[in-house]
CSV table of C-alpha atoms in Angstrom, one decimal:
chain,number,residue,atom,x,y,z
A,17,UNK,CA,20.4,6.6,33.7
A,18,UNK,CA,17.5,5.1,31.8
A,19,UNK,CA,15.2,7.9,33.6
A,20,UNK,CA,17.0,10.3,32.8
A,21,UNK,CA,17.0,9.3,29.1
A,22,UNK,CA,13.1,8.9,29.4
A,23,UNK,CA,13.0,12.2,30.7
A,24,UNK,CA,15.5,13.9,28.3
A,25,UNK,CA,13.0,12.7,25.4
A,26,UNK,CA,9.9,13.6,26.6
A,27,UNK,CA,11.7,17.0,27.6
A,28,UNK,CA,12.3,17.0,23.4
A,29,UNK,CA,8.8,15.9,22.5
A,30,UNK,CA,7.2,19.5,24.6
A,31,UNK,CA,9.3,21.4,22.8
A,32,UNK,CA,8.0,19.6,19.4
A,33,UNK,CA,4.5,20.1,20.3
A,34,UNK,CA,4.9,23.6,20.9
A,35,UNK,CA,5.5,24.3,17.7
A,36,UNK,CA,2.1,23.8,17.0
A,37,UNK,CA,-0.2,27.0,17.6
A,38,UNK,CA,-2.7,26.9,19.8
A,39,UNK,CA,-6.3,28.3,18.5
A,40,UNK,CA,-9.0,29.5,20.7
A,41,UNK,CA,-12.1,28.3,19.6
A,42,UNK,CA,-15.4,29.9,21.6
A,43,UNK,CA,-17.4,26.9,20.7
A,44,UNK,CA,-16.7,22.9,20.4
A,45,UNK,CA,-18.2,22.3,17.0
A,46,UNK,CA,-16.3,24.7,15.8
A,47,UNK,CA,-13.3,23.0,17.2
A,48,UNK,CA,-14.6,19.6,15.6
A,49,UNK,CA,-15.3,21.8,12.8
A,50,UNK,CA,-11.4,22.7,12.5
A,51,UNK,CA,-9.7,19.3,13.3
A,52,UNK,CA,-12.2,18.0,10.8
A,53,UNK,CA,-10.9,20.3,8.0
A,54,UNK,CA,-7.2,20.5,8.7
A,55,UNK,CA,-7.5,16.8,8.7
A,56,UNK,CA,-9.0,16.4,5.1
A,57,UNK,CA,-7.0,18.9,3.2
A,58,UNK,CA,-3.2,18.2,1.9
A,59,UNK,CA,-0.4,20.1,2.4
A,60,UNK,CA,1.1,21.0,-0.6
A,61,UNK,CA,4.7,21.5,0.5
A,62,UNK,CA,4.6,18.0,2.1
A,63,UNK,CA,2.3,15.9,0.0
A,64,UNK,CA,1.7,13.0,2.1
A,65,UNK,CA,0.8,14.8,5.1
A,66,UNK,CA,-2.2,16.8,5.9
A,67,UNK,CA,-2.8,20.3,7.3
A,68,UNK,CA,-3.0,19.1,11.0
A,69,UNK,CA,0.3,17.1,10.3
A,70,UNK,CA,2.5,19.0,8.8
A,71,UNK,CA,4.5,21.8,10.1
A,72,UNK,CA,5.4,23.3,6.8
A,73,UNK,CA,5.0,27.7,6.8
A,74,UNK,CA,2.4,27.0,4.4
A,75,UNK,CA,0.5,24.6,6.0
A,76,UNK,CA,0.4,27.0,9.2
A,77,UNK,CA,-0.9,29.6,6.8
A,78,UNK,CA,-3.5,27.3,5.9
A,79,UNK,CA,-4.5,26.3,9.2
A,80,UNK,CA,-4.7,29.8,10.3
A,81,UNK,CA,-7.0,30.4,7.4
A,82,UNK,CA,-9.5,27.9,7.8
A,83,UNK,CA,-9.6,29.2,11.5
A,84,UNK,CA,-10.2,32.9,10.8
A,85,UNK,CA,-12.9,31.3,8.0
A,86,UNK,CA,-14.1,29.2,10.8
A,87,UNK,CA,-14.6,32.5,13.2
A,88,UNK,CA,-16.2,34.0,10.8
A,89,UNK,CA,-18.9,31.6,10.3
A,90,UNK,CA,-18.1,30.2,6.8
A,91,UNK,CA,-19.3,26.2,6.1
A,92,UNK,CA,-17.1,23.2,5.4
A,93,UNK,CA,-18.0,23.5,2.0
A,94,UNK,CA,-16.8,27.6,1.5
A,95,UNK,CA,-13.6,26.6,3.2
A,96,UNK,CA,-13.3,23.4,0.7
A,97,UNK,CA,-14.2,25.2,-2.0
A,98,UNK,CA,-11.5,28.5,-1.0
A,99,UNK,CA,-8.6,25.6,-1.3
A,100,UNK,CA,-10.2,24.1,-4.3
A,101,UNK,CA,-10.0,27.1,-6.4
A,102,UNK,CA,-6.6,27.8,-5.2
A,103,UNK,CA,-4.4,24.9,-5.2
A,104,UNK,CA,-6.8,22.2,-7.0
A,105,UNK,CA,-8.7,19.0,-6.1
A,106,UNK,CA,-5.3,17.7,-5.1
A,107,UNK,CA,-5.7,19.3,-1.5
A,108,UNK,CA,-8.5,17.4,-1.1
A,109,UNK,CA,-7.7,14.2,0.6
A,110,UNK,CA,-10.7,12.7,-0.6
A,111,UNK,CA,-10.9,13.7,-4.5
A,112,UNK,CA,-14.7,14.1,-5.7
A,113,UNK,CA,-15.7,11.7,-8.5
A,114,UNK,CA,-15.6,13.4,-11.9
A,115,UNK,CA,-14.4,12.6,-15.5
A,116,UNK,CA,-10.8,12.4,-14.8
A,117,UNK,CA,-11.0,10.7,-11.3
A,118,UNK,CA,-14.0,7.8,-13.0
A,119,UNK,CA,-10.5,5.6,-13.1
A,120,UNK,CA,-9.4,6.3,-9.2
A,121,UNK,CA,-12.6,5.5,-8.3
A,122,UNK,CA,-14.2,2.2,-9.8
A,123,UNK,CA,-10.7,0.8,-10.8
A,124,UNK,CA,-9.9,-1.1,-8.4
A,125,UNK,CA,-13.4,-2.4,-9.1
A,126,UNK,CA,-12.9,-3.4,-12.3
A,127,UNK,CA,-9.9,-5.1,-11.4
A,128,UNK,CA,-11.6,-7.0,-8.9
A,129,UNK,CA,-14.4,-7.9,-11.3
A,130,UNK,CA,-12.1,-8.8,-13.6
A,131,UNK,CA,-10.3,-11.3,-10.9
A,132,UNK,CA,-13.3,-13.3,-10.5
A,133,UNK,CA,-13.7,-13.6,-13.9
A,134,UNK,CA,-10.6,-14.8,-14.8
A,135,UNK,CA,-11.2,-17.5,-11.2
A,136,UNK,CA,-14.6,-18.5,-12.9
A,137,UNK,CA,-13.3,-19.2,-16.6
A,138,UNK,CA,-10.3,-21.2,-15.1
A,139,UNK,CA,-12.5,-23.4,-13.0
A,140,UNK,CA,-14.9,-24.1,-15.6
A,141,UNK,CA,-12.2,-25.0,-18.0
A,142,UNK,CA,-10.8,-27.3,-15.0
A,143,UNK,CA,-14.3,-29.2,-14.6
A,144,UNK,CA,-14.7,-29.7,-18.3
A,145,UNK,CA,-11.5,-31.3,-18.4
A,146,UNK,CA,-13.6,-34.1,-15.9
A,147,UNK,CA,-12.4,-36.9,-14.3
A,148,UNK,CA,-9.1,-38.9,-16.1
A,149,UNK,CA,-10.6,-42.8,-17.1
A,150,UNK,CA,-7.9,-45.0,-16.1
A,151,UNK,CA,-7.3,-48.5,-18.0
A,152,UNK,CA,-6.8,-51.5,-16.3
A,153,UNK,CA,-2.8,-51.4,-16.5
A,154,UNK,CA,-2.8,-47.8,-15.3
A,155,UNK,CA,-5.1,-49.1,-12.4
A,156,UNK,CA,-2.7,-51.8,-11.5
A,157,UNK,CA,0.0,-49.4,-11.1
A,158,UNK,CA,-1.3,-46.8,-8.6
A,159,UNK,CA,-2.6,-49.8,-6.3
A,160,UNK,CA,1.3,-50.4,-6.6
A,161,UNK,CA,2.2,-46.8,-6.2
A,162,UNK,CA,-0.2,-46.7,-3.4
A,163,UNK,CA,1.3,-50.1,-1.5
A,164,UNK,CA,5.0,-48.6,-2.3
A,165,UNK,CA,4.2,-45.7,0.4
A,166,UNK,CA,1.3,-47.8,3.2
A,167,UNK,CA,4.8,-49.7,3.4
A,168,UNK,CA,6.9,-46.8,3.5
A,169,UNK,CA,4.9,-45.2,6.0
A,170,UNK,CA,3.9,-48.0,8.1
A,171,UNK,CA,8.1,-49.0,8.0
B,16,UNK,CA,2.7,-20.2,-27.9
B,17,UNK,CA,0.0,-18.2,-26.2
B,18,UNK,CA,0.8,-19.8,-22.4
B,19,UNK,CA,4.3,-17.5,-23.2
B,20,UNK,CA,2.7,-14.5,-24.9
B,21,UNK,CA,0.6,-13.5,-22.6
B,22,UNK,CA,3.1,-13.4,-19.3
B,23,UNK,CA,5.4,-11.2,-22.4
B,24,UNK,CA,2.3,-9.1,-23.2
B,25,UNK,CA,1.5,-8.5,-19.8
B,26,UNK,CA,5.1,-7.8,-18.6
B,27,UNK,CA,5.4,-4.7,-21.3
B,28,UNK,CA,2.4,-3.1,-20.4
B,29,UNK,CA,3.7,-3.1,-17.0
B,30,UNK,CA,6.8,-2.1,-18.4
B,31,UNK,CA,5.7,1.3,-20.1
B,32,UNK,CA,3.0,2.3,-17.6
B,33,UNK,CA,6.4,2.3,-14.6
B,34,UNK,CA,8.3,4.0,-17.3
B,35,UNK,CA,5.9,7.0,-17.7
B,36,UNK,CA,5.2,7.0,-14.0
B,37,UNK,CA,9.1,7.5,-13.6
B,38,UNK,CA,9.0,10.6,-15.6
B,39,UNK,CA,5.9,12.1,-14.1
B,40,UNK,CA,6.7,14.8,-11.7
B,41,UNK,CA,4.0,13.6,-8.5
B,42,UNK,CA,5.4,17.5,-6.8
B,43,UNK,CA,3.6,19.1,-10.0
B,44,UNK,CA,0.4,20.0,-8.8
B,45,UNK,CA,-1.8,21.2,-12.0
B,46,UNK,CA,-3.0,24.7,-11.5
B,47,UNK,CA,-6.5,25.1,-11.4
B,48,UNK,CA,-5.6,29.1,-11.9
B,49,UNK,CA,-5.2,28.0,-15.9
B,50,UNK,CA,-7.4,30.0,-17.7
B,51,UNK,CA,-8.8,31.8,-15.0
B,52,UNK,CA,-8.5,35.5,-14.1
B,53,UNK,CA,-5.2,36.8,-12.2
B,54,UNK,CA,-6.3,37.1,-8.7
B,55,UNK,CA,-6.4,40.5,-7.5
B,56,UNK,CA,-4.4,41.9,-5.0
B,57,UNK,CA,-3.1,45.5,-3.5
B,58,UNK,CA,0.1,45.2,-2.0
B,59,UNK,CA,3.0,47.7,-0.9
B,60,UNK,CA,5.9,48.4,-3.7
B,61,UNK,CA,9.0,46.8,-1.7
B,62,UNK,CA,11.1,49.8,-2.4
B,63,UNK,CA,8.5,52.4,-1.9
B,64,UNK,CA,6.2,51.5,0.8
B,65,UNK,CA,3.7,54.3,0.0
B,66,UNK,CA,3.0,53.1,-3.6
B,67,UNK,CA,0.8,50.3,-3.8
B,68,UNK,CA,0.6,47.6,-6.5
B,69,UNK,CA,-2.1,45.2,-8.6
B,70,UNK,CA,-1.9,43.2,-11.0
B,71,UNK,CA,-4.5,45.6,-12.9
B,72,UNK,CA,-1.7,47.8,-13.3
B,73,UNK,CA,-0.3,45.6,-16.4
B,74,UNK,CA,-4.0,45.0,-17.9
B,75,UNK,CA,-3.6,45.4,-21.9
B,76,UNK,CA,-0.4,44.0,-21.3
B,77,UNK,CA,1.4,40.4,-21.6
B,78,UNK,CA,3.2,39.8,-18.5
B,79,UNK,CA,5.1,37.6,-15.5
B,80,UNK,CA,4.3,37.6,-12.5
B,81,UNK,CA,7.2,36.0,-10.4
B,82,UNK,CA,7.5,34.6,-6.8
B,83,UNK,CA,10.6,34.5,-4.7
B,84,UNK,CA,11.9,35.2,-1.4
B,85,UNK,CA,15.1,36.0,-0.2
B,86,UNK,CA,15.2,32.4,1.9
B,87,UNK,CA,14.5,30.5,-1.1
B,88,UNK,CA,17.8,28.8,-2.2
B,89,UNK,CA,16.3,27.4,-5.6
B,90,UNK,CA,15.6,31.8,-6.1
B,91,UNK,CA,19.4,32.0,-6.4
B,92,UNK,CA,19.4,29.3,-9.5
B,93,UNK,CA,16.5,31.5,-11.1
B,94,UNK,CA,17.9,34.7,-10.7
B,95,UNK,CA,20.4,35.3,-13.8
B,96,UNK,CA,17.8,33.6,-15.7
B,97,UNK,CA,15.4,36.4,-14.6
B,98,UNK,CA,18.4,39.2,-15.3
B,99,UNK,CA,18.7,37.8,-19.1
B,100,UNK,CA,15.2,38.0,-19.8
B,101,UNK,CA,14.5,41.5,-18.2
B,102,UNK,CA,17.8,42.6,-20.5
B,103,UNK,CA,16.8,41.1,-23.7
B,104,UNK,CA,12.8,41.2,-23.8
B,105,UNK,CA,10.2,43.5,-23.4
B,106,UNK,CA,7.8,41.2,-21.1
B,107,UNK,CA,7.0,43.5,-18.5
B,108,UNK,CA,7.5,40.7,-14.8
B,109,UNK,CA,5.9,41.8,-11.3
B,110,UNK,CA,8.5,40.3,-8.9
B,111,UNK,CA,6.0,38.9,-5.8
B,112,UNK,CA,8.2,39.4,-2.6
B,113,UNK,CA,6.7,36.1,-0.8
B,114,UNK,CA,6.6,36.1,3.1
B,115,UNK,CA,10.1,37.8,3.4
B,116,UNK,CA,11.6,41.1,5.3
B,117,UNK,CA,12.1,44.4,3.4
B,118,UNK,CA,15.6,45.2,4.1
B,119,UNK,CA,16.7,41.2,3.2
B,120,UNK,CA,14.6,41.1,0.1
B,121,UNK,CA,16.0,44.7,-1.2
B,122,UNK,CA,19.6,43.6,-0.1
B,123,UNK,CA,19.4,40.5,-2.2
B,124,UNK,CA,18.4,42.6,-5.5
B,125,UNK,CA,21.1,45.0,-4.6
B,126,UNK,CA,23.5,42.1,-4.9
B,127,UNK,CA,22.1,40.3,-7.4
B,128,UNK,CA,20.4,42.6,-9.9
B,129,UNK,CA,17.2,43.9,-10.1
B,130,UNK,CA,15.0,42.0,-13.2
B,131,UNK,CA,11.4,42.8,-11.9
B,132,UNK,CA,9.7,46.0,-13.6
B,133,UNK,CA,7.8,46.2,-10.3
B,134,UNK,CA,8.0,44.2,-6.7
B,135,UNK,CA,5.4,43.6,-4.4
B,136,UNK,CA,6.0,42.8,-1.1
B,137,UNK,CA,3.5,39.9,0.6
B,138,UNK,CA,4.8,39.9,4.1
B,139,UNK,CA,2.2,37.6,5.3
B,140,UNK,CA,2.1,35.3,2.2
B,141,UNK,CA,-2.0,36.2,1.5
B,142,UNK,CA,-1.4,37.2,-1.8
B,143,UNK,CA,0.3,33.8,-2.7
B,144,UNK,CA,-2.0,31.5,-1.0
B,145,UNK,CA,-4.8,33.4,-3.7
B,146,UNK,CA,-2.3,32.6,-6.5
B,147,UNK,CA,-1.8,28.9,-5.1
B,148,UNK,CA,1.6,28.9,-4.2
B,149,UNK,CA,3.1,26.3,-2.7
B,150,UNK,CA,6.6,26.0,-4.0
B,151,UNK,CA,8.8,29.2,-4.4
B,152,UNK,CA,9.8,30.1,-6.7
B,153,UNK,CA,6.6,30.1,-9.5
B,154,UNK,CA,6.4,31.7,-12.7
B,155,UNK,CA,3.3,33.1,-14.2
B,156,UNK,CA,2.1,34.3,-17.6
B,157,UNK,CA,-0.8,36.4,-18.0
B,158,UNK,CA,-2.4,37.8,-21.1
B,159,UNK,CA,-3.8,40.9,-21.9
B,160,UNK,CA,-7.0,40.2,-20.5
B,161,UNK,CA,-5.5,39.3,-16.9
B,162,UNK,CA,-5.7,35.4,-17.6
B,163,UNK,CA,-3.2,33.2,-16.5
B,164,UNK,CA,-2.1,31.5,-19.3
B,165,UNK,CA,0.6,29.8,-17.7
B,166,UNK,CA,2.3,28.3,-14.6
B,167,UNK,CA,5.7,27.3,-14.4
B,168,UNK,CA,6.8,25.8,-10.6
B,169,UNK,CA,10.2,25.7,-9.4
B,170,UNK,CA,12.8,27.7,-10.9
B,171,UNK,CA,13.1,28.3,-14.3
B,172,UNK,CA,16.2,27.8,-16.5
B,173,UNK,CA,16.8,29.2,-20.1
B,174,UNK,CA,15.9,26.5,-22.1
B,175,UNK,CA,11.7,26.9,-20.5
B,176,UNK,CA,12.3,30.7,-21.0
B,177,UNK,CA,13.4,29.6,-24.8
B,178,UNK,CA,11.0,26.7,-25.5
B,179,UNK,CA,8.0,27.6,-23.3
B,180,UNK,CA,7.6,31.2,-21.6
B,181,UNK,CA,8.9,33.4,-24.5
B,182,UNK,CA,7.4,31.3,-27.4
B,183,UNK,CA,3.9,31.9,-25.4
B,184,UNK,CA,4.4,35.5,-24.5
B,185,UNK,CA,4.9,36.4,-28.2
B,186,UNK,CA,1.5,34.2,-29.0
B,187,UNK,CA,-0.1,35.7,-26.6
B,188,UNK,CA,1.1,39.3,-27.6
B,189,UNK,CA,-0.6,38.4,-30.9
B,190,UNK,CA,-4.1,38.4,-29.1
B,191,UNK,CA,-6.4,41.2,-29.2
B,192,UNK,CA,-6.6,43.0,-25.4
């Protein structure tokens, strides 16, 4: 029964790859060339999956153009820039560093900066503070204190 | 005092940044077609195969330039919308037929009233990947010079056709061609 189960799922997972097209690539970098790219761009139907992911009509539009602008020769950057220009630096898994990104990119920089800063003011406040002076009463009563629990623990 | 204020400060800054955030829309994708010129295109009329169509047909002109589908269930929402504004304005709109079948996509305008001066029909969707589109339908406005002035995604409803689209057609009718 549990085979058969097994079985019955892979059997569903063929027919999910298949939906998938196959391209035809005459040379491997160019097949490195396409994973590569269809792994860095967003789909924009789906946001939080890419171009290889996703099996949204649009993103098998896009796929199928970065392949025929593979075939015919173009660069990573012309295909970049072709989805740049059309849907905006949001397709772009990786967004390039410019005014309005400065924040998404040294933020969590700053923030971390800022951390230790905060860590080395509160330590240095915590060693100014300096050791407590105990008087003589105060003395007497940790070394009871500190009798109260040898006896406890030793009971 | 300040032990307290801070935490207080702190927690209200939090406080308004989540409260923007929850009225940001992270599905609107700013169009980097703002500004730019209409991309071009030459595509078959949907009713009359034979006659082709471009968006330099309109140049001189302030117009829409629509994209819906006969699949697209939001399309139905728009549609009356689209009907009002063909009866009660002058703004000429190119309807774009996006990845769709003839006979479906003229069925549904039999049915459902025709509001585009013009359609195109984009069978393989080439046309809207140049104009960005990602989620039908999308609403454009472009000026006399064949900018884009204006992108609206998803469907429209009356009150954007009152407070945003018409309001910016007639400023932008005001502009020189």
């Amino acid at each position: 029964m549990k085979k058969l189960i097994m079985l019955l799922l892979f059997a569903g997972l063929g027919t999910a790859f298949a939906g998938v097209e196959v391209h035809q690539f005459e040379q491997a970098e160019q097949e490195q060339q396409y994973n590569r790219l269809i792994a860095e761009l967003r789909c924009l139907v789906c946001q939080n999956q890419n171009l290889a992911d996703s099996n949204a009509e649009l993103a098998q539009d896009l796929r199928q153009e970065v392949y025929e602008m593979i075939q015919a020769g173009a660069s990573d950057q012309e295909i970049i820039n072709f989805m740049v220009v059309r849907y905006g630096d949001f397709v772009l898994y990786r967004p390039p560093f410019k005014a309005t990104t400065v924040f998404l990119w040294i933020g969590p920089f700053i923030i971390l900066i800022a951390g230790f800063v905060i860590l080395l003011v509160f330590i240095r406040k915590r060693r100014q503070l300096g050791a407590v002076e105990l008087d003589e009463t105060e003395h007497a009563r940790a070394r009871e204190l500190l009798n109260q629990n040898n006896e406890t623990d030793s009971q | 005092m300040w032990r307290y204020l801070a935490p207080l400060g702190l927690f209200i800054v939090l406080v308004v940044f989540l409260s923007i955030g929850l009225k940001l829309d992270p599905r609107e994708v700013p169009s980097p077609l703002i500004n730019k010129p209409a991309p071009a295109f030459k595509l078959p009329e949907l009713h009359q195969p034979q006659q082709m169509v471009s968006p330099a047909d309109f140049k001189g002109k302030v117009w829409l330039l629509n994209v819906w589908a006969s699949w697209c269930v939001s399309c139905r929402a728009e549609h009356p919308v689209l009907n009002q504004m063909a009866r009660t304005s002058q703004v000429p709109i190119l309807g774009l037929n996006y990845k769709d079948g003839r006979d479906v996509a003229q069925q549904w305008l039999r049915q459902r009233g025709d509001p585009y001066t013009v359609s195109a029909f984009d069978e393989d969707g080439r046309a809207g990947i140049d104009w960005g589109v990602y989620g039908v339908p999308e609403t454009f406005v472009i000026d006399k010079r064949g900018a884009i002035r204006y992108k609206h995604t998803g469907p429209i409803d009356q009150k954007a056709v009152n407070d945003k689209i018409m309001p910016l057609v007639r400023e932008l009718e005001k502009e020189p061609a």
